[in-house]
Short mmCIF file of C-alpha atoms in Angstrom, two decimals:
data_model
loop_
_atom_site.label_atom_id
_atom_site.label_comp_id
_atom_site.label_asym_id
_atom_site.label_seq_id
_atom_site.Cartn_x
_atom_site.Cartn_y
_atom_site.Cartn_z
CA UNK A 211 101.44 80.29 65.08
CA UNK A 212 104.31 82.47 66.29
CA UNK A 213 101.89 85.32 67.08
CA UNK A 214 99.52 82.94 68.85
CA UNK A 215 102.35 81.58 70.98
CA UNK A 216 103.44 85.12 71.85
CA UNK A 217 99.91 86.14 72.87
CA UNK A 218 99.48 82.97 74.90
CA UNK A 219 102.76 83.75 76.67
CA UNK A 220 101.54 87.25 77.53
CA UNK A 221 98.27 85.90 78.93
CA UNK A 222 100.14 83.32 81.01
CA UNK A 223 102.48 86.02 82.33
CA UNK A 224 99.60 88.28 83.39
CA UNK A 225 97.76 85.38 85.00
CA UNK A 226 100.92 84.47 86.94
CA UNK A 227 101.31 88.05 88.16
CA UNK A 228 97.66 88.20 89.18
CA UNK A 229 97.92 84.91 91.10
CA UNK A 230 101.10 86.06 92.85
CA UNK A 231 99.49 89.38 93.85
CA UNK A 232 96.48 87.53 95.29
CA UNK A 233 98.76 85.18 97.23
CA UNK A 234 100.81 88.03 98.69
CA UNK A 235 97.69 89.95 99.68
CA UNK A 236 96.53 86.91 101.67
CA UNK A 237 99.88 86.79 103.49
CA UNK A 238 99.71 90.51 104.25
CA UNK A 239 96.09 90.30 105.46
CA UNK A 240 97.12 87.63 107.95
CA UNK A 241 99.22 90.26 109.69
CA UNK A 242 101.82 87.68 110.73
CA UNK A 243 104.58 89.34 112.76
CA UNK A 244 107.14 86.64 111.99
CA UNK A 245 110.27 88.53 110.86
CA UNK A 246 111.44 85.81 108.47
CA UNK A 247 108.03 85.70 106.78
CA UNK A 248 107.93 89.49 106.47
CA UNK A 249 111.35 89.47 104.82
CA UNK A 250 110.21 86.80 102.38
CA UNK A 251 107.04 88.73 101.55
CA UNK A 252 109.04 91.92 100.99
CA UNK A 253 111.30 90.07 98.56
CA UNK A 254 108.32 88.60 96.72
CA UNK A 255 106.73 92.05 96.48
CA UNK A 256 109.90 93.42 94.88
CA UNK A 257 109.93 90.59 92.35
CA UNK A 258 106.24 91.16 91.65
CA UNK A 259 106.88 94.86 91.08
CA UNK A 260 109.66 94.04 88.60
CA UNK A 261 107.36 91.59 86.81
CA UNK A 262 104.60 94.19 86.54
CA UNK A 263 107.08 96.75 85.16
CA UNK A 264 108.20 94.27 82.50
CA UNK A 265 104.59 93.45 81.58
CA UNK A 266 103.76 97.15 81.32
CA UNK A 267 106.73 97.68 79.02
CA UNK A 268 105.58 94.82 76.81
CA UNK A 269 102.07 96.26 76.66
CA UNK A 270 103.24 99.41 74.85
CA UNK A 271 105.11 97.45 72.18
CA UNK A 272 102.51 97.71 69.44
CA UNK A 273 104.74 98.55 66.48
CA UNK A 274 104.67 96.51 63.28
CA UNK A 275 107.80 94.53 64.11
CA UNK A 276 108.14 95.04 67.87
CA UNK A 277 107.72 91.31 68.53
CA UNK A 278 110.55 90.36 66.16
CA UNK A 279 114.12 89.41 66.93
CA UNK A 280 116.61 92.23 66.45
CA UNK A 281 119.82 92.89 64.54
CA UNK A 282 122.06 95.34 66.38
CA UNK A 283 124.73 96.90 64.13
CA UNK A 284 127.47 98.95 65.82
CA UNK A 285 130.03 101.13 64.00
CA UNK A 286 132.97 103.02 65.48
CA UNK A 287 132.91 106.75 64.81
CA UNK A 288 135.14 109.68 65.65
CA UNK A 289 137.87 108.81 68.15
CA UNK A 290 140.21 106.31 66.46
CA UNK A 291 141.33 103.41 68.64
CA UNK A 292 139.27 104.83 71.50
CA UNK A 293 136.11 104.64 69.39
CA UNK A 294 136.88 101.05 68.37
CA UNK A 295 137.31 100.06 72.00
CA UNK A 296 134.03 101.85 72.75
CA UNK A 297 132.35 99.79 70.01
CA UNK A 298 133.52 96.60 71.73
CA UNK A 299 132.22 97.91 75.06
CA UNK A 300 128.79 98.61 73.55
CA UNK A 301 128.68 95.12 72.05
CA UNK A 302 129.39 93.67 75.49
CA UNK A 303 126.69 95.92 77.02
CA UNK A 304 124.00 94.63 74.66
CA UNK A 305 125.06 91.01 75.16
CA UNK A 306 124.81 91.51 78.94
CA UNK A 307 121.39 93.14 78.55
CA UNK A 308 120.20 90.18 76.49
CA UNK A 309 121.51 87.72 79.08
CA UNK A 310 119.53 89.54 81.80
CA UNK A 311 116.34 88.89 79.80
CA UNK A 312 117.13 85.31 78.89
CA UNK A 313 117.58 86.19 75.19
CA UNK A 314 119.90 84.33 72.86
CA UNK A 315 122.65 86.23 71.07
CA UNK A 316 124.77 85.43 68.03
CA UNK A 317 127.64 87.54 66.71
CA UNK A 318 127.07 87.45 62.96
CA UNK A 319 129.93 89.66 61.83
CA UNK A 320 132.73 91.74 63.30
CA UNK A 321 135.73 93.69 62.04
CA UNK A 322 138.59 94.11 64.48
CA UNK A 323 140.45 97.37 64.96
CA UNK A 324 144.13 97.71 64.15
CA UNK A 325 145.20 98.14 67.78
CA UNK A 326 142.17 97.24 69.89
CA UNK A 327 138.40 96.96 69.87
CA UNK A 328 136.13 96.66 66.87
CA UNK A 329 135.50 98.79 63.82
CA UNK A 330 132.04 97.24 63.50
CA UNK A 331 129.90 94.38 64.79
CA UNK A 332 126.52 92.84 63.97
CA UNK A 333 124.70 91.06 66.79
CA UNK A 334 121.52 88.98 66.44
CA UNK A 335 119.33 89.11 69.56
CA UNK A 336 116.57 86.49 69.70
CA UNK A 337 113.71 86.66 72.18
CA UNK A 338 110.19 88.03 72.75
CA UNK A 339 109.96 91.72 71.81
CA UNK A 340 113.72 92.00 71.26
CA UNK A 341 113.31 94.59 68.49
CA UNK A 342 110.64 96.51 70.39
CA UNK A 343 113.04 97.06 73.28
CA UNK A 344 116.31 97.50 71.40
CA UNK A 345 114.87 99.90 68.82
CA UNK A 346 115.25 102.58 71.49
CA UNK A 347 119.05 102.18 71.27
CA UNK A 348 119.29 103.43 67.69
CA UNK A 349 121.53 106.48 67.46
CA UNK A 350 124.96 107.81 68.39
CA UNK A 351 126.47 106.90 71.77
CA UNK A 352 129.20 109.10 73.30
CA UNK A 353 131.85 108.02 75.83
CA UNK A 354 134.04 110.31 77.97
CA UNK A 355 136.86 108.71 79.99
CA UNK A 356 140.56 108.68 80.76
CA UNK A 357 142.04 106.83 77.81
CA UNK A 358 143.71 103.48 78.60
CA UNK A 359 145.62 103.96 75.33
CA UNK A 360 147.06 107.39 76.24
CA UNK A 361 150.37 107.27 78.14
CA UNK A 362 149.65 110.77 79.45
CA UNK A 363 146.30 109.66 80.91
CA UNK A 364 144.33 112.40 79.21
CA UNK A 365 140.57 112.46 78.92
CA UNK A 366 139.18 111.38 75.53
CA UNK A 367 135.75 111.53 73.89
CA UNK A 368 134.68 108.67 71.62
CA UNK A 369 131.63 107.97 69.48
CA UNK A 370 129.92 104.90 68.07
CA UNK A 371 126.66 104.51 66.18
CA UNK A 372 124.06 101.85 66.91
CA UNK A 373 121.53 100.80 64.29
CA UNK A 374 118.75 98.34 65.08
CA UNK A 375 116.59 96.57 62.50
CA UNK A 376 114.01 93.81 62.93
CA UNK A 377 115.00 90.30 61.90
CA UNK A 378 112.22 89.66 59.40
CA UNK A 379 110.57 86.47 58.24
CA UNK A 380 110.65 85.55 54.57
CA UNK A 381 107.11 86.74 53.96
CA UNK A 382 107.86 90.15 55.48
CA UNK A 383 111.08 90.75 53.56
CA UNK A 384 111.51 93.28 50.81
CA UNK A 385 112.02 91.83 47.33
CA UNK A 386 115.66 91.73 46.23
CA UNK A 387 116.42 91.31 42.53
CA UNK A 388 119.55 89.28 41.64
CA UNK A 389 120.89 91.99 39.31
CA UNK A 390 120.73 94.57 42.14
CA UNK A 391 123.27 92.85 44.37
CA UNK A 392 126.98 92.15 44.26
CA UNK A 393 128.25 89.24 46.36
CA UNK A 394 131.82 89.02 47.64
CA UNK A 395 133.47 86.18 49.55
CA UNK A 396 136.36 86.41 52.01
CA UNK A 397 138.02 84.34 54.70
CA UNK A 398 136.19 84.26 58.00
CA UNK A 399 137.91 85.74 61.02
CA UNK A 400 135.39 84.52 63.59
CA UNK A 401 134.38 81.19 65.07
CA UNK A 402 134.34 78.30 62.65
CA UNK A 403 136.63 75.55 63.87
CA UNK A 404 139.28 74.11 61.59
CA UNK A 405 138.03 76.04 58.56
CA UNK A 406 138.67 79.53 59.93
CA UNK A 407 140.86 81.59 57.57
CA UNK A 408 141.25 78.57 55.26
CA UNK A 409 138.09 78.79 53.15
CA UNK A 410 136.29 81.86 51.87
CA UNK A 411 133.05 81.11 53.71
CA UNK A 412 132.31 84.68 54.82
CA UNK A 413 129.90 86.68 52.66
CA UNK A 414 129.57 90.40 51.95
CA UNK A 415 126.58 91.62 49.93
CA UNK A 416 126.36 95.07 48.36
CA UNK A 417 122.95 96.37 47.33
CA UNK A 418 123.87 98.55 44.35
CA UNK A 419 120.76 100.79 44.17
CA UNK A 420 121.06 101.90 47.82
CA UNK A 421 124.71 101.26 48.67
CA UNK A 422 123.71 99.17 51.70
CA UNK A 423 126.38 96.64 52.66
CA UNK A 424 125.83 93.62 54.92
CA UNK A 425 128.21 90.83 55.91
CA UNK A 426 128.07 87.54 57.76
CA UNK A 427 130.94 85.27 58.77
CA UNK A 428 129.53 83.41 61.76
CA UNK A 429 128.22 80.30 60.03
CA UNK A 430 130.46 77.41 58.97
CA UNK A 431 129.33 77.23 55.36
CA UNK A 432 129.27 79.86 52.66
CA UNK A 433 125.64 79.02 51.88
CA UNK A 434 124.53 79.54 55.48
CA UNK A 435 126.38 82.86 55.63
CA UNK A 436 124.81 83.90 52.34
CA UNK A 437 121.30 83.08 53.56
CA UNK A 438 121.80 85.03 56.78
CA UNK A 439 123.34 88.00 54.93
CA UNK A 440 120.36 88.07 52.55
CA UNK A 441 118.00 88.19 55.54
CA UNK A 442 120.02 91.05 56.99
CA UNK A 443 119.86 92.94 53.70
CA UNK A 444 116.12 92.33 53.45
CA UNK A 445 115.66 93.70 56.96
CA UNK A 446 117.67 96.83 56.16
CA UNK A 447 115.74 97.43 52.94
CA UNK A 448 112.45 96.93 54.77
CA UNK A 449 113.47 99.47 57.38
CA UNK A 450 114.49 101.89 54.63
CA UNK A 451 111.06 101.55 53.03
CA UNK A 452 109.39 102.25 56.37
CA UNK A 453 111.52 105.34 56.92
CA UNK A 454 110.68 106.68 53.48
CA UNK A 455 106.98 105.93 53.99
CA UNK A 456 106.82 107.60 57.37
CA UNK A 457 109.75 110.01 57.45
CA UNK A 458 108.12 112.28 60.02
CA UNK A 459 108.28 109.66 62.78
CA UNK A 460 111.25 110.57 64.92
CA UNK A 461 111.85 106.93 65.89
CA UNK A 462 112.51 105.78 62.36
CA UNK A 463 112.83 108.76 60.10
CA UNK A 464 115.15 111.57 59.32
CA UNK A 465 118.66 111.90 58.00
CA UNK A 466 121.32 109.73 59.61
CA UNK A 467 123.32 111.72 62.14
CA UNK A 468 127.07 111.97 61.88
CA UNK A 469 128.87 109.82 64.42
CA UNK A 470 130.46 112.74 66.25
CA UNK A 471 129.97 115.54 68.76
CA UNK A 472 126.50 117.02 69.09
CA UNK A 473 124.55 114.16 67.51
CA UNK A 474 124.51 111.67 70.39
CA UNK A 475 121.36 110.23 71.93
CA UNK A 476 123.17 109.17 75.11
CA UNK A 477 126.40 110.17 76.87
CA UNK A 478 128.41 107.89 79.15
CA UNK A 479 130.78 109.90 81.36
CA UNK A 480 133.36 107.96 83.37
CA UNK A 481 135.69 110.88 84.19
CA UNK A 482 135.84 113.21 86.11
CA UNK A 483 132.52 111.84 87.50
CA UNK A 484 130.28 108.94 86.53
CA UNK A 485 126.98 109.65 84.79
CA UNK A 486 124.93 108.18 81.95
CA UNK A 487 122.60 110.78 80.44
CA UNK A 488 119.95 109.98 77.85
CA UNK A 489 119.45 113.22 75.94
CA UNK A 490 116.03 112.26 74.57
CA UNK A 491 114.30 111.37 77.83
CA UNK A 492 116.61 113.23 80.30
CA UNK A 493 117.03 110.04 82.33
CA UNK A 494 120.30 110.29 84.28
CA UNK A 495 122.00 107.40 86.08
CA UNK A 496 125.08 107.77 88.25
CA UNK A 497 125.97 104.06 88.30
CA UNK A 498 127.60 104.02 84.87
CA UNK A 499 129.17 100.60 85.41
CA UNK A 500 125.76 99.01 85.98
CA UNK A 501 124.58 100.47 82.67
CA UNK A 502 127.67 99.15 80.87
CA UNK A 503 126.87 95.78 82.45
CA UNK A 504 123.50 95.77 80.69
CA UNK A 505 121.14 97.67 83.02
CA UNK A 506 119.29 99.45 80.20
CA UNK A 507 115.62 98.89 81.01
CA UNK A 508 115.14 102.29 82.66
CA UNK A 509 116.26 104.04 79.45
CA UNK A 510 114.14 101.78 77.27
CA UNK A 511 111.05 102.24 79.44
CA UNK A 512 111.38 106.03 79.41
CA UNK A 513 111.76 105.98 75.63
CA UNK A 514 108.71 103.74 75.17
CA UNK A 515 106.62 106.00 77.38
CA UNK A 516 107.78 109.02 75.40
CA UNK A 517 106.94 107.28 72.13
CA UNK A 518 103.48 106.41 73.43
CA UNK A 519 102.82 110.05 74.37
CA UNK A 520 104.01 111.37 70.99
CA UNK A 521 101.15 111.38 68.46
CA UNK A 522 101.87 110.02 65.01
CA UNK A 523 102.33 112.67 62.36
#
């Protein structure tokens, strides 16, 4: 039923775009010289163009889990406090991107840095094709700026890694045997009302055969956190199976890069000039602040086009 609803939504979107294009053509064919009407038509054309671009992006999302919701996991890398602040900035960037698309977000887990920022964060993004779009963000992200934590105002380079896995349904999940996991409880540090830091409702699960660790502290009850953490673990194990099955695919395979110099997929330079450079697609944007405010579609679209042109191994 979920797939049917998604397909029906796509058909409705295309029909709406077609109807709008037909309507605008009729206005243009009238040749009305009214300045106000021309301005309105120009605005509608721009919105139509944006709608067509979005529909075209959706059309290339044909991966196994592209339609799924997404789990975005961010970890601070080399750079100390700077890297932890950078992790918090990336979390904000993805939340802003999701808001632009009308997606829902939920911070499932976070670990604060000693001085500022975050050591790690796990964000659930819910909406049509969320994983298909955000999968392009997987990799190491590099920031260059004048450090707000350096009294001498020197330029610093920071790194953070972004992992993205699909939020899978129960039937899609990898099987997890009870004797393969170790479950730990701890006091939640996130939202949770009067029970925050009073009850050990937060859950951390360690998958012993692979060493994968997941955690969830967002829910009020320990059971709810456990259920969500198990879904997160299942998603990570499923992704691992896919990588092992198809290791030659650059999008999913290969050894994990170190979170440091030379392994980044994208660089964000704020000093001495502003530039965001995607090293895979060579897309360069000078308005770095707009990107940090969630304007990521141009990078995602270039990546999807590149993936479509690259034949499967």
